[in-house]
Amino acid sequence: MLFLIASLLVLMALNVPIAFSLAAAPILYLLANPRIPLLMTVQQMFSGVDSFVFLAVPFFILSGDLMHRGGISARLIDLSEALLDRFTGGLAMACAFASMIFASISGSGPATTAAIGGAILPGLVERGYGREWSVALMASSGVIGPIIPPSITMVIYGAMTGTSIAALFLGGFVPGVMIGVGLMIISYLHAKRVGVRRLSERGAHKSIGKAFLDAAWALGMPVVILGGILGGVFTPTEAAVVSVVYALFVCLVIYRSLKITNLPAIFKCSATTTALVMIILANAAIFAWLVSAEQVPQKVIALFQSVTNNRFFVLLIVNVFLLIIGCFIDTSSALVMTVPTLVPLATAVGVDPLHLGPIICINLVVGMATPPVGLTLFTACAIGKVPIARVVRPIMPMILIMVVVLLIVTYVPSVVLFLPRLLLG
């Protein structure tokens, strides 16, 4: 097993893309240990993605792309500005608030960063928030995307563990809102420090009403998705299809912000993103299968039990481990690599898989805002044309907020379990 891990680390050090490193390392391991047929790699690649639940991934990606290209993000930003721009730091607060709303549409971190941050960045810079700080806020707000439902990360975790995806969606709602509120508090404090002035309240009620009417159909998306799932009208996978139909209807018929001629380019973009995700899942499945075949989860559990059975201490170690992993490996790959080991370990010390899901998700998405492989950080820096090194300092308080929320979620399970128990029993 040390050979397997060493091979993976060497390949990553050689800048081999993580998706291919996850397949190449097991192949090298099997070549060195011929007792297991090499043909198993192909079989595991197929079985790793042969799940009906994974059909939700391309459809949620497509609905997010449709809403983004259809100008939905602009309407959400207008509504957020109308609600918050009267307060000190209101425009920066609007970035976090709009990201929370858009997260309930897209389920993707980079998409949330590009859609909301890209549109609001010029205003933040013009108001005097500072380009580096504004880019840091964009990257941090994008992290909310994979936490608030519908979350592609939660779909993958649920498919791997057999945990109710509807319950996972509900479990991620409160932590996502907590991170968003934390970023709004930081926005207020930063605006106070740099002397950003608030706008006049004159005409506020009128602008709020107009902005709400403009964004009403966009706000209907999460209502339809979550309402349908919780009401038993359709499954989470079917909800993904419904979200695409809803997005097409809103963008083509209601807002008329898209034309039929725009669709091929959007479909191509969504197909490319889906292919990237599924290649990672398929190749990571080989690695995860080999880890399970070599009984690594059982060995890890035995190791921990020989040291301690204290649930709080075990969760602390798991958090530190996942935070480090998230900084170096993308979320989908890290999920498939770690979940087969962590779920049995957590279950052994009395942690509910429904509680563990948001813990793993928050840990890994924090890595989206940190170098060296932070997807939302890269997206924000590319849009803002700012070197990553100049964003590291202003983003640290925002990452600290995420870690505080992570610790609350870890050691106060009711934060995650309250809504699933209330609405799903």
XYZ file of C-alpha atoms in Angstrom:
425
model
C 0.000 0.000 0.000
C 2.951 2.321 0.618
C 3.966 1.718 -2.994
C 0.499 2.807 -4.142
C 0.569 6.046 -2.138
C 4.184 6.773 -3.106
C 3.347 6.272 -6.796
C 0.450 8.717 -6.510
C 2.604 11.350 -4.805
C 5.404 10.989 -7.372
C 2.979 11.329 -10.281
C 1.423 14.425 -8.724
C 4.894 15.877 -8.133
C 5.600 15.346 -11.842
C 2.508 17.477 -12.642
C 0.526 14.544 -14.028
C -3.148 15.619 -13.862
C -4.760 14.243 -10.711
C -7.443 12.386 -12.676
C -4.810 10.354 -14.520
C -2.566 10.007 -11.464
C -5.439 8.300 -9.655
C -5.599 5.678 -12.426
C -1.872 5.355 -13.145
C -0.850 4.699 -9.533
C -3.145 1.638 -9.134
C -2.042 0.330 -12.543
C 1.614 0.531 -11.464
C 0.674 -1.175 -8.205
C -1.102 -4.010 -10.030
C 1.818 -4.452 -12.426
C 4.079 -4.889 -9.414
C 1.556 -7.266 -7.782
C 0.250 -9.572 -10.527
C -1.993 -11.536 -8.152
C -4.815 -9.134 -9.127
C -5.727 -9.072 -12.859
C -5.024 -5.757 -14.590
C -8.428 -6.069 -16.257
C -9.969 -5.106 -12.916
C -9.029 -1.481 -13.577
C -11.433 -1.246 -16.503
C -14.159 -3.031 -14.567
C -13.798 -0.698 -11.597
C -13.781 2.400 -13.810
C -17.134 1.353 -15.219
C -18.700 0.239 -11.938
C -17.441 3.402 -10.236
C -19.753 5.586 -12.320
C -22.472 3.005 -13.012
C -25.006 4.589 -10.694
C -28.385 6.100 -11.537
C -27.753 8.859 -8.978
C -24.796 10.163 -10.995
C -27.220 11.211 -13.738
C -27.988 14.187 -11.528
C -24.471 15.565 -12.036
C -24.691 16.548 -15.748
C -28.205 17.920 -15.377
C -27.378 20.123 -12.384
C -24.292 21.352 -14.251
C -26.422 22.129 -17.314
C -29.117 23.964 -15.345
C -26.429 26.064 -13.639
C -24.870 26.938 -17.005
C -28.268 27.867 -18.437
C -29.055 30.140 -15.499
C -25.601 31.716 -15.647
C -25.650 32.368 -19.400
C -29.270 33.486 -19.177
C -28.417 36.461 -16.978
C -29.967 35.049 -13.818
C -26.898 36.008 -11.796
C -27.347 39.690 -12.744
C -30.922 39.671 -11.422
C -29.857 38.000 -8.184
C -27.131 40.600 -7.707
C -29.644 43.413 -8.329
C -31.942 41.955 -5.659
C -29.076 41.499 -3.197
C -27.877 45.066 -3.773
C -31.379 46.442 -3.308
C -31.694 44.617 0.019
C -28.247 45.322 1.437
C -26.633 48.294 -0.295
C -28.119 50.732 2.237
C -25.844 49.263 4.930
C -22.125 49.778 5.467
C -20.389 47.160 3.339
C -23.691 46.424 1.629
C -22.289 45.739 -1.836
C -19.765 43.227 -0.476
C -22.547 41.678 1.620
C -24.579 41.430 -1.577
C -21.791 39.339 -3.131
C -22.037 36.762 -0.327
C -25.838 36.889 -0.237
C -26.209 36.509 -4.011
C -23.735 33.618 -3.902
C -25.954 31.854 -1.377
C -28.936 32.219 -3.710
C -27.010 31.221 -6.834
C -25.556 28.231 -4.949
C -29.115 26.941 -4.609
C -29.258 26.960 -8.415
C -25.846 25.798 -9.611
C -24.324 23.556 -6.919
C -20.857 24.390 -8.268
C -18.120 26.491 -6.645
C -16.366 27.811 -9.776
C -19.732 28.538 -11.438
C -20.874 30.555 -8.419
C -17.593 32.503 -8.373
C -17.741 33.278 -12.083
C -21.442 34.144 -12.178
C -21.678 36.332 -9.072
C -18.134 37.500 -8.458
C -17.429 38.288 -12.083
C -20.486 40.518 -12.308
C -20.025 42.356 -9.000
C -16.226 42.795 -9.010
C -16.113 46.134 -10.941
C -18.545 47.684 -8.453
C -16.530 46.463 -5.463
C -13.313 47.932 -6.848
C -15.008 51.214 -7.774
C -16.477 51.596 -4.273
C -13.000 51.269 -2.713
C -12.980 47.755 -1.245
C -9.636 46.988 -2.908
C -9.099 44.644 -5.830
C -7.191 41.968 -3.884
C -9.759 41.886 -1.069
C -12.639 41.813 -3.566
C -11.091 38.868 -5.413
C -10.648 37.068 -2.075
C -14.342 37.633 -1.328
C -15.266 36.259 -4.763
C -13.273 33.080 -4.150
C -14.655 32.615 -0.632
C -18.266 33.238 -1.670
C -17.926 30.642 -4.417
C -17.161 28.004 -1.785
C -20.816 28.206 -0.708
C -21.825 26.664 -4.069
C -21.078 23.007 -3.215
C -22.572 23.283 0.307
C -26.040 24.807 -0.093
C -28.414 22.442 -1.952
C -28.497 21.278 -4.646
C -24.849 20.272 -4.178
C -22.991 18.136 -6.716
C -20.551 17.191 -3.935
C -23.414 15.907 -1.788
C -24.782 13.929 -4.740
C -21.437 12.154 -5.157
C -21.150 11.431 -1.417
C -24.719 10.147 -1.257
C -24.181 7.877 -4.261
C -21.040 6.408 -2.699
C -22.453 5.815 0.780
C -26.127 5.133 0.124
C -27.076 8.124 2.296
C -30.295 9.950 1.448
C -29.398 12.777 -0.921
C -32.496 14.728 0.120
C -31.314 14.544 3.743
C -27.781 15.570 2.727
C -29.189 18.550 0.827
C -31.050 19.676 3.954
C -27.999 19.005 6.123
C -25.858 21.340 4.032
C -28.291 24.243 4.110
C -27.544 25.652 7.586
C -23.707 25.399 7.310
C -23.830 27.131 3.917
C -25.893 29.976 5.326
C -23.550 30.232 8.330
C -20.543 30.676 6.027
C -22.442 33.261 3.994
C -23.394 35.231 7.107
C -19.790 35.025 8.335
C -18.571 36.518 5.053
C -21.172 39.291 5.361
C -19.841 40.148 8.828
C -16.288 40.298 7.460
C -17.567 42.532 4.647
C -19.080 44.948 7.165
C -15.896 45.089 9.249
C -13.697 45.580 6.169
C -15.926 48.371 4.858
C -15.694 50.103 8.244
C -11.904 49.769 8.229
C -11.332 51.151 4.718
C -14.046 53.787 4.967
C -16.566 52.609 2.339
C -19.636 54.820 2.449
C -23.166 53.459 2.377
C -25.686 54.706 -0.165
C -28.757 56.757 0.579
C -31.914 54.884 1.591
C -34.073 57.060 -0.671
C -36.178 54.983 -3.023
C -35.052 51.755 -1.376
C -38.500 50.194 -1.048
C -39.285 50.802 -4.691
C -35.994 49.299 -5.872
C -36.436 46.267 -3.626
C -39.891 45.581 -5.030
C -38.733 45.931 -8.625
C -35.633 43.795 -8.033
C -37.700 41.098 -6.331
C -40.159 40.941 -9.228
C -37.283 40.704 -11.728
C -35.669 37.880 -9.768
C -38.866 36.042 -8.781
C -38.543 33.336 -11.443
C -34.883 32.779 -10.559
C -35.809 32.449 -6.874
C -38.385 29.861 -7.875
C -35.700 27.368 -8.934
C -34.655 26.220 -5.419
C -38.294 26.237 -4.329
C -39.226 23.875 -7.160
C -36.230 21.593 -6.639
C -36.318 21.263 -2.852
C -40.104 21.421 -2.661
C -40.421 18.611 -5.191
C -37.858 16.434 -3.425
C -39.236 16.971 0.078
C -42.813 16.617 -1.153
C -42.026 13.261 -2.734
C -42.953 14.498 -6.202
C -39.607 13.428 -7.678
C -36.244 12.008 -6.651
C -33.068 14.129 -6.491
C -31.993 12.688 -9.855
C -35.331 13.556 -11.414
C -35.105 16.982 -9.757
C -31.930 17.636 -11.747
C -33.866 17.054 -14.986
C -36.709 19.260 -13.754
C -34.171 22.010 -13.005
C -32.993 21.937 -16.640
C -36.569 22.169 -17.958
C -37.284 25.019 -15.544
C -34.099 26.870 -16.540
C -34.905 26.498 -20.248
C -38.445 27.768 -19.696
C -37.345 30.785 -17.646
C -34.444 31.807 -19.909
C -36.146 31.151 -23.266
C -39.766 32.089 -22.543
C -39.971 34.338 -19.471
C -36.792 36.436 -19.552
C -35.979 35.729 -23.207
C -32.338 36.173 -22.301
C -31.316 33.136 -24.364
C -32.032 32.095 -27.916
C -32.219 28.622 -29.390
C -28.991 29.375 -31.235
C -27.203 29.857 -27.882
C -28.013 26.353 -26.681
C -25.416 24.297 -28.622
C -22.547 26.292 -27.074
C -24.062 25.911 -23.587
C -24.604 22.167 -24.088
C -20.998 21.807 -25.236
C -19.683 23.666 -22.186
C -21.811 21.541 -19.827
C -20.740 18.330 -21.577
C -17.080 19.296 -21.198
C -17.500 20.011 -17.479
C -19.424 16.770 -16.989
C -16.729 14.793 -18.814
C -14.057 16.231 -16.535
C -16.024 15.301 -13.415
C -16.874 11.790 -14.617
C -13.298 11.044 -15.730
C -12.122 11.982 -12.255
C -14.806 9.806 -10.643
C -14.063 6.827 -12.895
C -10.302 6.946 -12.381
C -10.599 7.668 -8.671
C -12.876 4.640 -8.358
C -9.902 2.402 -9.246
C -7.861 3.932 -6.441
C -10.745 3.687 -3.958
C -11.418 0.052 -4.892
C -7.782 -0.902 -4.389
C -7.737 0.871 -1.020
C -10.792 -1.168 0.015
C -9.399 -4.416 -1.455
C -6.238 -4.020 0.632
C -8.460 -3.522 3.730
C -7.069 -0.077 4.446
C -10.311 1.086 6.182
C -10.133 -1.842 8.607
C -6.453 -1.169 9.296
C -7.103 2.533 9.884
C -9.968 1.740 12.275
C -7.761 -0.719 14.166
C -4.994 1.885 14.360
C -7.294 4.542 15.759
C -8.918 2.136 18.215
C -5.490 1.159 19.498
C -4.851 4.830 20.286
C -8.268 6.176 21.257
C -12.004 5.608 20.876
C -12.776 9.228 21.697
C -15.143 10.478 19.001
C -14.124 14.130 19.395
C -10.425 13.384 19.038
C -11.009 11.159 15.999
C -13.102 13.873 14.333
C -10.376 16.441 15.003
C -7.803 14.237 13.265
C -10.207 13.620 10.366
C -10.753 17.379 9.970
C -7.031 18.145 9.914
C -6.436 15.330 7.418
C -9.232 16.474 5.094
C -8.222 20.141 5.254
C -4.731 19.163 4.090
C -6.079 16.840 1.385
C -8.442 19.554 0.137
C -5.542 21.919 -0.444
C -3.870 19.536 -2.882
C -6.598 17.418 -4.494
C -9.825 18.534 -6.183
C -13.084 17.808 -4.374
C -14.395 14.964 -6.561
C -11.110 13.044 -6.472
C -10.683 13.571 -2.737
C -14.212 12.321 -2.082
C -13.713 9.049 -3.921
C -10.298 8.549 -2.316
C -11.265 9.229 1.295
C -14.920 8.279 1.749
C -14.413 4.456 1.644
C -12.014 4.764 4.581
C -13.591 7.581 6.571
C -17.199 6.329 6.634
C -16.356 3.006 8.381
C -14.025 4.866 10.755
C -16.665 7.466 11.621
C -19.359 4.824 12.034
C -17.075 2.875 14.380
C -16.873 5.856 16.755
C -20.585 6.651 16.543
C -20.782 9.354 13.867
C -23.864 9.277 11.633
C -22.974 9.144 7.875
C -25.512 11.957 7.410
C -23.480 14.067 9.844
C -20.186 13.022 8.261
C -21.270 14.097 4.749
C -21.363 17.870 5.424
C -18.185 17.571 7.528
C -16.303 16.049 4.584
C -17.908 18.456 2.109
C -17.001 21.610 4.082
C -13.463 20.365 4.700
C -12.824 19.732 1.026
C -14.482 22.873 -0.335
C -12.332 25.029 1.947
C -9.514 23.792 -0.284
C -11.276 25.457 -3.229
C -10.252 28.815 -1.785
C -6.653 27.855 -0.989
C -3.595 27.250 -3.169
C -2.222 25.209 -4.845
C -5.354 23.714 -6.494
C -8.138 26.031 -5.311
C -10.665 26.115 -8.139
C -12.664 29.108 -6.898
C -9.414 30.935 -6.045
C -8.028 30.347 -9.536
C -11.338 31.390 -11.101
C -11.524 34.598 -9.044
C -7.883 35.536 -9.697
C -8.307 34.902 -13.427
C -11.401 37.142 -13.555
C -9.851 39.840 -11.370
C -6.439 39.624 -13.089
C -4.682 39.449 -9.714
C -1.752 37.124 -8.841
C -2.691 34.432 -6.329
C 0.120 35.487 -3.986
C -1.526 38.898 -3.465
C -4.866 37.326 -2.492
C -3.542 34.922 0.145
C -3.379 37.514 2.941
C -6.880 39.045 2.533
C -8.477 35.614 2.148
C -7.122 34.220 5.435
C -9.860 35.758 7.697
C -12.473 34.341 5.318
C -10.931 30.875 5.498
C -10.866 31.228 9.287
C -14.639 31.818 9.218
C -15.086 28.597 7.223
C -12.955 26.653 9.704
C -14.999 28.017 12.627
C -18.218 26.893 10.902
C -16.569 23.514 10.243
C -15.781 23.058 13.941
C -19.349 24.018 14.905
C -20.747 21.528 12.391
C -18.341 18.839 13.626
C -19.042 19.138 17.339
C -22.676 20.291 17.274
C -24.347 17.613 15.095
C -27.798 19.195 15.445
C -26.639 22.010 13.125
C -26.601 19.426 10.331
C -29.242 16.966 11.557
C -31.954 19.402 12.655
C -33.565 20.047 9.252
C -33.411 16.416 7.984
C -35.014 15.179 11.215
C -37.630 17.929 11.182
C -38.684 17.563 7.539
C -37.836 13.918 6.768
C -38.124 12.293 10.164
